[in-house]
Tab-separated table of C-alpha atoms (C1' of nucleotides) in Angstrom:
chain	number	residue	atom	x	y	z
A	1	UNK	CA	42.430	23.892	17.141
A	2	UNK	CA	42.947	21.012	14.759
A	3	UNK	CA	43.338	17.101	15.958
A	4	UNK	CA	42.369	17.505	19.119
A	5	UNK	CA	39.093	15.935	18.253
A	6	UNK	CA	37.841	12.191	18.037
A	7	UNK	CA	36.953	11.576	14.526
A	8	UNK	CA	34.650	9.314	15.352
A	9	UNK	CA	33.020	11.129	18.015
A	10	UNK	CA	32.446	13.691	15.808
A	11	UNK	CA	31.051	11.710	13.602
A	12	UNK	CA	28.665	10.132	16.389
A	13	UNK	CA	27.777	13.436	17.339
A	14	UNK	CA	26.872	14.791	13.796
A	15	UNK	CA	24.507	11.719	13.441
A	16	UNK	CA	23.063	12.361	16.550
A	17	UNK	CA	22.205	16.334	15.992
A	18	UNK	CA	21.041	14.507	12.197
A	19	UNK	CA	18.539	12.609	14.701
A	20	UNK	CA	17.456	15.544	16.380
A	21	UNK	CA	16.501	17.547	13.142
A	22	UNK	CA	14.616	14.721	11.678
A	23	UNK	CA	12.536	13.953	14.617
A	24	UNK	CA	12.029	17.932	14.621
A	25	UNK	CA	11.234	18.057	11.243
A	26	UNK	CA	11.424	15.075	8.942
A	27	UNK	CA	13.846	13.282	6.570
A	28	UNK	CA	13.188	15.948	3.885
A	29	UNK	CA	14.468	19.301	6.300
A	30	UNK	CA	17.654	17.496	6.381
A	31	UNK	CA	20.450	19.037	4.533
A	32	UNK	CA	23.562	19.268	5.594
A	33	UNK	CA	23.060	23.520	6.249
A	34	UNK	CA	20.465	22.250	9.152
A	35	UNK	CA	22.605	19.441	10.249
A	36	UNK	CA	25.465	21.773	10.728
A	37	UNK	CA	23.584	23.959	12.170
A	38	UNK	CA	22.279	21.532	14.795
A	39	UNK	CA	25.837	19.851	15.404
A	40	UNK	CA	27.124	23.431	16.181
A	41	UNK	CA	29.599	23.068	13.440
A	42	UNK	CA	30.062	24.875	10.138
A	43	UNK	CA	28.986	23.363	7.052
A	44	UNK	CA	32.505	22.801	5.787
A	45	UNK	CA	33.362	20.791	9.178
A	46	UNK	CA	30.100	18.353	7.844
A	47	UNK	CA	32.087	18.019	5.019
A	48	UNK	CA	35.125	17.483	6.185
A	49	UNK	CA	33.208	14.352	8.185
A	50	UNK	CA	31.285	12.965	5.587
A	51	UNK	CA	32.252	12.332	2.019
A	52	UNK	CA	28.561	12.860	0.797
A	53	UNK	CA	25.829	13.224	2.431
A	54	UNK	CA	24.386	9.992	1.678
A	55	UNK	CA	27.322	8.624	3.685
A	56	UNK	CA	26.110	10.987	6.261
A	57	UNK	CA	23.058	9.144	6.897
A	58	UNK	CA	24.017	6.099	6.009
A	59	UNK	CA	26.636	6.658	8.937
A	60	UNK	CA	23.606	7.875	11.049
A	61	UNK	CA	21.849	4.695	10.207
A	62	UNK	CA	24.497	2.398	11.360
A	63	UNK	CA	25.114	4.673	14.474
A	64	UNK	CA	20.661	4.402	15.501
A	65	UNK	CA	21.333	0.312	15.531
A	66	UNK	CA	24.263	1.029	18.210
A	67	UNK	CA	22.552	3.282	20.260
A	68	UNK	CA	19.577	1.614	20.599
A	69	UNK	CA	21.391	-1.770	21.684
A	70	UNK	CA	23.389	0.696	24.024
A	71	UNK	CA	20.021	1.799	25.380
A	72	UNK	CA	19.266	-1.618	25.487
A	73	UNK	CA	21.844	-2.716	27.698
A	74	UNK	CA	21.730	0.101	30.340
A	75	UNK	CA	18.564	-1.123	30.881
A	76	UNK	CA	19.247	-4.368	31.380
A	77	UNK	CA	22.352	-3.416	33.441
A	78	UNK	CA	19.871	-1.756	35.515
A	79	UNK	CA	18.351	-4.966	36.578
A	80	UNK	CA	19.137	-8.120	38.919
A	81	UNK	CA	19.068	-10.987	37.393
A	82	UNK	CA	16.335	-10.512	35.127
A	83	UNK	CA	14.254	-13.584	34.246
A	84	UNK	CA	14.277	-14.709	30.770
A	85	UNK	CA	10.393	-13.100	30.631
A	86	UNK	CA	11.879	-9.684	32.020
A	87	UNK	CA	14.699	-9.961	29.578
A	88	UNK	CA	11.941	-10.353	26.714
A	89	UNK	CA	9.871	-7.616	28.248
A	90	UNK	CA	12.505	-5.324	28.248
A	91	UNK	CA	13.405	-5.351	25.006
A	92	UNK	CA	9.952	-5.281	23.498
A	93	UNK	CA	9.373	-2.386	25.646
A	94	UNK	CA	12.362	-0.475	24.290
A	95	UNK	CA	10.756	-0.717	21.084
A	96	UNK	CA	7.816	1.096	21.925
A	97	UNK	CA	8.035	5.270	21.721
A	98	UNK	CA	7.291	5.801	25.448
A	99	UNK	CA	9.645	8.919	26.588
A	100	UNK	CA	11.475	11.838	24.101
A	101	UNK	CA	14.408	9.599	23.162
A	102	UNK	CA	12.891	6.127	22.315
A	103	UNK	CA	10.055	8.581	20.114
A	104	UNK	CA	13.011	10.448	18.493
A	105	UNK	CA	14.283	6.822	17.495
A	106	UNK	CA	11.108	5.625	16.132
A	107	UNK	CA	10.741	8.374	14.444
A	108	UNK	CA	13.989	8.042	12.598
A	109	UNK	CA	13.861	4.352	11.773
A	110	UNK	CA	10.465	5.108	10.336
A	111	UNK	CA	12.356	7.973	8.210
A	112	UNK	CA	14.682	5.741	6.937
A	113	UNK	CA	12.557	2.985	6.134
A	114	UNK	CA	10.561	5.426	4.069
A	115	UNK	CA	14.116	6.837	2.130
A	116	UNK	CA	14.981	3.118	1.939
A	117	UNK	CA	12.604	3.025	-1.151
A	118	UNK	CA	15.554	4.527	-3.543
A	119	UNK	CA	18.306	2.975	-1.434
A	120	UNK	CA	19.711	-0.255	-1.285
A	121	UNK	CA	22.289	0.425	1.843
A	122	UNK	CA	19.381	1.358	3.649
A	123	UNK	CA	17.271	-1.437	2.793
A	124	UNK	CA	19.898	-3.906	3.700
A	125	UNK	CA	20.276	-2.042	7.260
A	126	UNK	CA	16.855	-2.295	8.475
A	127	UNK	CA	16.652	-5.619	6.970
A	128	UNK	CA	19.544	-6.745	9.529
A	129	UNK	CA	18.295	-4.746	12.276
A	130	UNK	CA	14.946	-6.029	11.815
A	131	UNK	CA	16.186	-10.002	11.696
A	132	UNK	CA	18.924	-9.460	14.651
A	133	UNK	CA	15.885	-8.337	17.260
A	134	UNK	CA	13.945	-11.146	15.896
A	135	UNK	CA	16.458	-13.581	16.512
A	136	UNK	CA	17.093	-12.180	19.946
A	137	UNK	CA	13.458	-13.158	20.499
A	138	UNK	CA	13.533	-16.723	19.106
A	139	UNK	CA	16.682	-17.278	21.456
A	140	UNK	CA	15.384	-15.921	24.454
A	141	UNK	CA	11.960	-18.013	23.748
A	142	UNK	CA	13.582	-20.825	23.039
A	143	UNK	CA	15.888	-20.538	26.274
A	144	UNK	CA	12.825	-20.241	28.288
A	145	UNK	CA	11.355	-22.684	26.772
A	146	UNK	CA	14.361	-25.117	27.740
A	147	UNK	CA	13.693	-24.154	31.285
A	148	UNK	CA	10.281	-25.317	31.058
A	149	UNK	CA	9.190	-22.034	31.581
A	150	UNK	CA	6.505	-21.704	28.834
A	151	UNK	CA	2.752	-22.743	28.623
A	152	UNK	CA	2.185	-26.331	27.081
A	153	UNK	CA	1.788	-26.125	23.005
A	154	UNK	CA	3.845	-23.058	22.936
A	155	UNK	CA	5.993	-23.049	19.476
A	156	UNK	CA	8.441	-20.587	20.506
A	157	UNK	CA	9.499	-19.495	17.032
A	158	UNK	CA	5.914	-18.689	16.496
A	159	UNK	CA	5.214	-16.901	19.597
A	160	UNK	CA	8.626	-14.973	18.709
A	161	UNK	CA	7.170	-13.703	15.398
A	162	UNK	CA	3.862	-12.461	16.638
A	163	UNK	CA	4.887	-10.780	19.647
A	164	UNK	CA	7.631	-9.191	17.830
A	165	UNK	CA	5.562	-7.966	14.764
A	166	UNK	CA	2.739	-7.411	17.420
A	167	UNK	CA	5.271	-4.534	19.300
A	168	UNK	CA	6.699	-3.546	15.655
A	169	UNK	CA	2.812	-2.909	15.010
A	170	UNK	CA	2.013	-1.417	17.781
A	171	UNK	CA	5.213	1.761	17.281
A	172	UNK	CA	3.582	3.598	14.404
A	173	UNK	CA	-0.070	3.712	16.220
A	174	UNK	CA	1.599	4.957	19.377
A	175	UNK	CA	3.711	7.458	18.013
A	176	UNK	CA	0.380	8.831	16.301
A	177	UNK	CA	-1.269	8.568	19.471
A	178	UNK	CA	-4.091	6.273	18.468
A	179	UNK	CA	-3.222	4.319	21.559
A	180	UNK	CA	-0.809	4.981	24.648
A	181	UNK	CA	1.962	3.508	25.319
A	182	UNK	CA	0.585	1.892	28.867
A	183	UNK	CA	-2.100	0.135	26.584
A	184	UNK	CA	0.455	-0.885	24.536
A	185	UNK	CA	2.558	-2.095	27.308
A	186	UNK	CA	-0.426	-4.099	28.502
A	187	UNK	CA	-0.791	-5.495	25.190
A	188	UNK	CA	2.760	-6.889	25.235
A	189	UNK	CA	2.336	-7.977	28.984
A	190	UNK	CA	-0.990	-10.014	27.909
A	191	UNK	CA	0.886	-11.762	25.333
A	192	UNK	CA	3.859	-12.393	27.404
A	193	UNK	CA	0.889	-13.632	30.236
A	194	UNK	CA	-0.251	-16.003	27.231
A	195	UNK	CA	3.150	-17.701	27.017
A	196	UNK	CA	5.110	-17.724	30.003
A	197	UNK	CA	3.591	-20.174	32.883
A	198	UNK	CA	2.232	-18.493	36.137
B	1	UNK	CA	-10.065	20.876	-24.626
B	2	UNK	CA	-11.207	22.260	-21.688
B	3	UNK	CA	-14.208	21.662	-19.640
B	4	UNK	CA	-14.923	18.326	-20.979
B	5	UNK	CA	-12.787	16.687	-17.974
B	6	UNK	CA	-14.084	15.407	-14.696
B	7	UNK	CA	-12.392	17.612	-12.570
B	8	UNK	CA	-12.461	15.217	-9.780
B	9	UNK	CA	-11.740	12.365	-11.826
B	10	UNK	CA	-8.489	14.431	-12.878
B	11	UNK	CA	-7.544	15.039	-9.267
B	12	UNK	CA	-7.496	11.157	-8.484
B	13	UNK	CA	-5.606	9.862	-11.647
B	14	UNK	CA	-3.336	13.039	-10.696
B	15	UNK	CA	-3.200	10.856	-7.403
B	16	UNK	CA	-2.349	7.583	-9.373
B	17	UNK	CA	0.551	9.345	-10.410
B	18	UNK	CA	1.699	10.006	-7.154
B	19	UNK	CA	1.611	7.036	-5.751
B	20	UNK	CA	3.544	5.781	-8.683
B	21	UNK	CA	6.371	8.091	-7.861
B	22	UNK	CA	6.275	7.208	-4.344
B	23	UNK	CA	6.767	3.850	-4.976
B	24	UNK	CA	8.987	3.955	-7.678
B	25	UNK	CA	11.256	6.915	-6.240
B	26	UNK	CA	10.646	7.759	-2.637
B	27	UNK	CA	8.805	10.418	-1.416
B	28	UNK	CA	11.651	12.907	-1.743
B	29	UNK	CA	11.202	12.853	-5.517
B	30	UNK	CA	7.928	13.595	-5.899
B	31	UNK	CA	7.853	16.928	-7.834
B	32	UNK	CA	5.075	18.748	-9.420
B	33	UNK	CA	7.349	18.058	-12.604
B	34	UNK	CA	7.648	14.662	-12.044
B	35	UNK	CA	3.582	14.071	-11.218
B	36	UNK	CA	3.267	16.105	-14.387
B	37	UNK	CA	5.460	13.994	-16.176
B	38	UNK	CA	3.886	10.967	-14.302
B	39	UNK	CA	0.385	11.728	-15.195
B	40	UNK	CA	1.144	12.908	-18.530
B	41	UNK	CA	0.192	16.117	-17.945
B	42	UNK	CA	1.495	19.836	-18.078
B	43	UNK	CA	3.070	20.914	-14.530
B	44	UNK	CA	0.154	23.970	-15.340
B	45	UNK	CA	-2.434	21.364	-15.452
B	46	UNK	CA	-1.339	19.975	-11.891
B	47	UNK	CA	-1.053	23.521	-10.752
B	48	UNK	CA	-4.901	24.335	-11.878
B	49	UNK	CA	-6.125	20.934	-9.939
B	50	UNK	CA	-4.062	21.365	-6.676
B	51	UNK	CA	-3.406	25.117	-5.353
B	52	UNK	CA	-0.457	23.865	-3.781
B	53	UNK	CA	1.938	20.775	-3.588
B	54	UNK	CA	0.576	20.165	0.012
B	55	UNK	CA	-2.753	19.987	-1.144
B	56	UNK	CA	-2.046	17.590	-3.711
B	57	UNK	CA	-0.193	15.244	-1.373
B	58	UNK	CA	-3.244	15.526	1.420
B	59	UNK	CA	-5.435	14.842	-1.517
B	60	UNK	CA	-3.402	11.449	-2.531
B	61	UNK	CA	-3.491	10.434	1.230
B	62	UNK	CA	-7.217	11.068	1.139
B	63	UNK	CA	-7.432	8.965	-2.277
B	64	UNK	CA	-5.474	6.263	-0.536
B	65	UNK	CA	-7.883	5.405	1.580
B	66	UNK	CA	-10.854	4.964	-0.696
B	67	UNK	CA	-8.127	2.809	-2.772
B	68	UNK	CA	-7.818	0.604	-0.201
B	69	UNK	CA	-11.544	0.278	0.844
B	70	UNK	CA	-12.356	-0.137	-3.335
B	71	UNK	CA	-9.809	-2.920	-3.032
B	72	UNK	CA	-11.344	-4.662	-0.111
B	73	UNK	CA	-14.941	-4.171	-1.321
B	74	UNK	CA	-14.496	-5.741	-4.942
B	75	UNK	CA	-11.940	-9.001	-3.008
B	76	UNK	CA	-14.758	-9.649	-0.651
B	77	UNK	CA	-17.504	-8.915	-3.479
B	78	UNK	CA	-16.050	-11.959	-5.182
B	79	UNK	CA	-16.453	-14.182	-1.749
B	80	UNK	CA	-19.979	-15.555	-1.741
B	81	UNK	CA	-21.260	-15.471	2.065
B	82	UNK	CA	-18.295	-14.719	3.037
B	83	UNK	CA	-17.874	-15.792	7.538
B	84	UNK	CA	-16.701	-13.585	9.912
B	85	UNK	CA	-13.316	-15.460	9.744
B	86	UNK	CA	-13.040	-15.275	6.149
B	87	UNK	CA	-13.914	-11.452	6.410
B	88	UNK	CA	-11.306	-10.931	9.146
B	89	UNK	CA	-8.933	-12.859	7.364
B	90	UNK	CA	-9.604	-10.868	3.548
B	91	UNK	CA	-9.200	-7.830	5.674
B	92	UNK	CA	-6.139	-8.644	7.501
B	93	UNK	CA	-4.186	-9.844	4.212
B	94	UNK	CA	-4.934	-6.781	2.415
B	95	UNK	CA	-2.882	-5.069	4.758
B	96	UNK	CA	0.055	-7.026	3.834
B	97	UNK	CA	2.169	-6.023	0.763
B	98	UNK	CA	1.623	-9.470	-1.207
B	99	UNK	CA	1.341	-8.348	-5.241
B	100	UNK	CA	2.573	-4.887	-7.053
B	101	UNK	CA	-0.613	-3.015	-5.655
B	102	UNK	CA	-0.313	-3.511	-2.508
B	103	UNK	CA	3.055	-3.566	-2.130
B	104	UNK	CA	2.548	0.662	-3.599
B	105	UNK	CA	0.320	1.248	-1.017
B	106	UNK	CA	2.467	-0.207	1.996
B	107	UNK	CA	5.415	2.062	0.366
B	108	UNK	CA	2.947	5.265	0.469
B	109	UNK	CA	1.557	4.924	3.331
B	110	UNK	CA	5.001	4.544	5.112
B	111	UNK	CA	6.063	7.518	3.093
B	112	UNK	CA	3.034	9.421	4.299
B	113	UNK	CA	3.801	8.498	8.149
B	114	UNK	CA	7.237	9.729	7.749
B	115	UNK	CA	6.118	13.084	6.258
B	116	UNK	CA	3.770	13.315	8.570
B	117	UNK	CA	6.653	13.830	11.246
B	118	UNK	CA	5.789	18.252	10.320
B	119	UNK	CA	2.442	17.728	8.843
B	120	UNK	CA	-0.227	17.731	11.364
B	121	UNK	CA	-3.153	17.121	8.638
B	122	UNK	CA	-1.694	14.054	7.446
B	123	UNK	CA	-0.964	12.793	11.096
B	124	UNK	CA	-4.630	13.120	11.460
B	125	UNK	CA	-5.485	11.171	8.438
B	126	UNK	CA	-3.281	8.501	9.327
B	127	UNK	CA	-5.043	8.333	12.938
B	128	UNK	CA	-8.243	8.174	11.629
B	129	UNK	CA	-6.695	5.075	8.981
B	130	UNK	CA	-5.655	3.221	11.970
B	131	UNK	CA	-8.684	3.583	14.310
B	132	UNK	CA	-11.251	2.786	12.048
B	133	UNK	CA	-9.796	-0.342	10.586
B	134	UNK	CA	-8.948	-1.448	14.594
B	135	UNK	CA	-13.026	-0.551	14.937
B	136	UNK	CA	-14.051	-2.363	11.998
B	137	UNK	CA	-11.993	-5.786	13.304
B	138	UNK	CA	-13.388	-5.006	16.939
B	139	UNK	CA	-16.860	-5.072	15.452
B	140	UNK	CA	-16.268	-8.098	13.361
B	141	UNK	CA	-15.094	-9.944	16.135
B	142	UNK	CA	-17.515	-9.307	18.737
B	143	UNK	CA	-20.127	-9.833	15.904
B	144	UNK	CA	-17.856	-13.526	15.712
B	145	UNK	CA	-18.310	-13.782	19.937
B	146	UNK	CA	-21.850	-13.022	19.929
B	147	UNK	CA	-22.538	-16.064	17.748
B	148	UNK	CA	-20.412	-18.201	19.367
B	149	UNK	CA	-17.400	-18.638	17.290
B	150	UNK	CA	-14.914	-17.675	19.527
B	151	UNK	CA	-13.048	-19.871	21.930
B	152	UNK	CA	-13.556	-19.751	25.576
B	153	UNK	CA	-11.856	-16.791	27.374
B	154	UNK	CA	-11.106	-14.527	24.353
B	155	UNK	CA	-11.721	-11.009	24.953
B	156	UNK	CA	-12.473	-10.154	21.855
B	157	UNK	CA	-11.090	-6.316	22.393
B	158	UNK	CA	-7.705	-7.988	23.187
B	159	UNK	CA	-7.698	-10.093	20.162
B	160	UNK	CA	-8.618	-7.332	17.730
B	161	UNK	CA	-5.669	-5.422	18.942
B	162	UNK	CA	-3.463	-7.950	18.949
B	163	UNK	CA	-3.911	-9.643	15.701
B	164	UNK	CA	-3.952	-6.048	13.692
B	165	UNK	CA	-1.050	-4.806	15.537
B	166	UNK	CA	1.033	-8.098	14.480
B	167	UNK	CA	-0.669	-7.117	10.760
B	168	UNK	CA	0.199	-3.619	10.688
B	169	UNK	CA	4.140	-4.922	11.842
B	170	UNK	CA	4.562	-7.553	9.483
B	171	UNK	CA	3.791	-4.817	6.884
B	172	UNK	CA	7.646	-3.793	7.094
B	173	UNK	CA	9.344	-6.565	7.397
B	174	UNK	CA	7.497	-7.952	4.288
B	175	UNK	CA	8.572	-4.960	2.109
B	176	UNK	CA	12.154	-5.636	3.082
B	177	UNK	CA	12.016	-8.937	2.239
B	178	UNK	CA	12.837	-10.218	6.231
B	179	UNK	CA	9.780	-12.788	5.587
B	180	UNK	CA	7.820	-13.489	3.020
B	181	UNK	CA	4.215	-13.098	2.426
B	182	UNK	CA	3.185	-16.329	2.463
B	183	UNK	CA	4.903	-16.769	5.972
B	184	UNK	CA	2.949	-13.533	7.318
B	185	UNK	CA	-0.271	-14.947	5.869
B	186	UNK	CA	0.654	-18.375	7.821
B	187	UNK	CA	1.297	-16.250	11.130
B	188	UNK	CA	-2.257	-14.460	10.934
B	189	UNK	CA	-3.501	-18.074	9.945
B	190	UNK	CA	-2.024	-19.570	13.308
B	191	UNK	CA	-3.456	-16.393	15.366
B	192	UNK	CA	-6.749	-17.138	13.798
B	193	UNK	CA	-6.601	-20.278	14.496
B	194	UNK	CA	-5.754	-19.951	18.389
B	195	UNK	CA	-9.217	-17.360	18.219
B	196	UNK	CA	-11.866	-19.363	16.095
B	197	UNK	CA	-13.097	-22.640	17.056
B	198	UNK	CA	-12.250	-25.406	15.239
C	1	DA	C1'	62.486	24.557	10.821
C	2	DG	C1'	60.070	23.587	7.070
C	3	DT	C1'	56.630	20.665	5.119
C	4	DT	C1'	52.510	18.114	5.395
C	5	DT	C1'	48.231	17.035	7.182
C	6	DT	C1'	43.927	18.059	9.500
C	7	DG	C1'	40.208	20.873	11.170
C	8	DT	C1'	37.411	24.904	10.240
C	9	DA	C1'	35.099	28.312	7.632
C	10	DA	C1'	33.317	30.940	3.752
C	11	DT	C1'	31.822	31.188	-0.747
C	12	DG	C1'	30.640	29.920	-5.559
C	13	DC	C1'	27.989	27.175	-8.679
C	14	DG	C1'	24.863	24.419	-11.262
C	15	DA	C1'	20.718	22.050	-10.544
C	16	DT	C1'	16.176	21.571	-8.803
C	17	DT	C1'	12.376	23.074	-6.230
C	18	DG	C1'	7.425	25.304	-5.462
C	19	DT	C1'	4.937	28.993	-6.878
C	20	DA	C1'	3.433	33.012	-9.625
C	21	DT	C1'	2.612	34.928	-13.923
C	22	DT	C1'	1.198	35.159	-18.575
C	23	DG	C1'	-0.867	33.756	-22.872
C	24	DC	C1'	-3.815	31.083	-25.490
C	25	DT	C1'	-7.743	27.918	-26.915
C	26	DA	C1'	-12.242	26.484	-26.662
C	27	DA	C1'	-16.381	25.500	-24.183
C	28	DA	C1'	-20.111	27.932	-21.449
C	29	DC	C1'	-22.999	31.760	-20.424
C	30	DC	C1'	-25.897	36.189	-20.662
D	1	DG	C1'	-22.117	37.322	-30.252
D	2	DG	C1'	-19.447	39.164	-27.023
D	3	DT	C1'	-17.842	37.950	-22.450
D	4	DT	C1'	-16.467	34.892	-19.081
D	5	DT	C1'	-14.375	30.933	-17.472
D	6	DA	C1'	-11.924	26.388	-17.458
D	7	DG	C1'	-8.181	23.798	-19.196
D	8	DC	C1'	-3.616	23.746	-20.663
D	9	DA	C1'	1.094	25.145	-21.470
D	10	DA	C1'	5.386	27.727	-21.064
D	11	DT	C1'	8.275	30.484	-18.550
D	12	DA	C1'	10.144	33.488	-14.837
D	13	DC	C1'	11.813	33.625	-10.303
D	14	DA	C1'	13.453	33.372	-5.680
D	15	DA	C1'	14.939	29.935	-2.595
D	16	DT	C1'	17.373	25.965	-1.396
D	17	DC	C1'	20.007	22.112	-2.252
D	18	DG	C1'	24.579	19.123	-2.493
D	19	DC	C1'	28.977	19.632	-3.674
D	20	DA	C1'	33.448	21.796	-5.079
D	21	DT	C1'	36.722	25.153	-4.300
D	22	DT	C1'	39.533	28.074	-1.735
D	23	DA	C1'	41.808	30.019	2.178
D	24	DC	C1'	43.687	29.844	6.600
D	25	DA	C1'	45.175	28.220	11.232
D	26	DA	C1'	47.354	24.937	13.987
D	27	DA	C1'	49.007	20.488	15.158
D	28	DA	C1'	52.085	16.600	13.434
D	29	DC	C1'	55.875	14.876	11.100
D	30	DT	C1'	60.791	14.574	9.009
DNA sequence: AGTTTTGTAATGCGATTGTATTGCTAAACC
DNA sequence: GGTTTAGCAATACAATCGCATTACAAAACT
């Protein structure tokens, strides 16, 4: 049975069934009995994977940022020539915990933000994460903005910060359910309305 | 010794010490031996105050909240006729982890929301957190409509949302050091800005 | 073909956890 | 004044944890 397997893909795969017990049941029910469990694998085959477990989910960490930009992009691929304002859309949309997977992700980055308190790799993670998707913003803006696309007065690196933390705001409320994702949608689309000419 | 403590009193310095963990340590290492240890107390004394770990912790979250509205009480106390702006604004900042204090009770309360992934009391608590500070913001800005403060065309239900949303997401980023506090401060300044006149 | 490496699995171990139990002191009560 | 109760402390205990160790099978390599 041995070598036929992707090492990486096994890896992938552990962090994924690692995503699946923490949006189950939190950071803390994750130990590397449950994750083996989930992954279908024995708890020596977790092992064999990952040095520690803190590599584990620091693996798992680093593997959340790629699938959500793969996410990302399927979406996008799923669209025509998408203005700069659908481009922007999109991606604050894909922030927003609106079906099982994109809740299962907030979920998790809100996990790890919380274990980030005693961790410095963790920290460091979300920190890039969180200033890549801004920057992605600020460019996109800025393009439109180029293109004469925006209201007059519009600072685009401002605009970029508040709708951005305005969606990172909005992720904890509607996982909670204090409001719904279509108001939060709206939200975003009034803001977008705000910016973006007619 | 006994019977010549506030029992009550005991339960909410027990709290103190909790949140100290949390913020020095991470949710994860909160013990009873370490809130013991914390508190300087016996892990028998925080047994006879909380029946169970769980109760302690829904306890803390309960605290929490007082904490904060303590906090904002005595800030605005030392405002002398304080405007609806300047009470929006006092409220708004508070959010934001700017000094030691506040900073602990961003980490907590992000600890809390991740725990809360298997905990439905504490998803409950956090709900009613969110909602009524949304409420209190709606009111204050409505009460700022009414009297004519507001530019034209704001919808002041819009604006609430909005502007505490983009409060409750810079609340992250600050902690990881993406921006600074002074910068989020500048962003609610500029938002504001756009919904008071001049 | 024999050796090495890799994947898988089972088990042992020390440490830590929440909780239960017990004992003791001193205030409170009838 | 004897009894009850609240506060405090120490300890026992079962469960669970991460990690190390061991064993074994099969592919890969020389």
């Amino acid at each position: 049975m041995p070598r036929i397997v992707d090492r990486e893909e096994r890896r992938r795969s552990s962090a994924d069934a690692v995503f699946r017990v923490i949006g189950r049941e939190g950071m803390d029910a994750v130990s590397l009995r449950d994750v083996a469990a989930e992954a279908d694998l024995s708890m020596g085959s977790i092992q064999h994977y990952f040095s520690t477990k803190d590599e584990m989910l620091l693996f798992a960490l680093n593997h959340m940022r790629a699938r959500v930009i793969t996410r990302f992009e399927a979406k996008l691929a799923r669209m025509k020539n998408p203005s700069k304002r659908q481009y922007l859309r999109t991606m604050l949309n894909m922030l927003l915990p609106t079906d099982d997977e994109s809740r299962q992700e907030a979920t998790v980055n809100i996990s790890f933000f919380a274990s980030s308190v005693n961790n410095e790799q963790f920290r460091e993670l979300l920190r890039q994460g969180y200033a890549g998707l801004l920057v992605a913003i600020e460019l996109q803006l800025q393009a439109a903005a180029d293109a004469g696309e925006l209201r007059e007065g519009m600072d685009s690196k401002t605009e970029a910060a508040q709708i951005f933390y305005t969606a990172q705001g909005l992720i904890g409320p509607v996982l909670l359910g204090v409001t719904t994702p279509r108001r939060a949608v709206a939200l975003l689309d009034a803001h977008l309305d705000r910016i973006f000419r007619d």
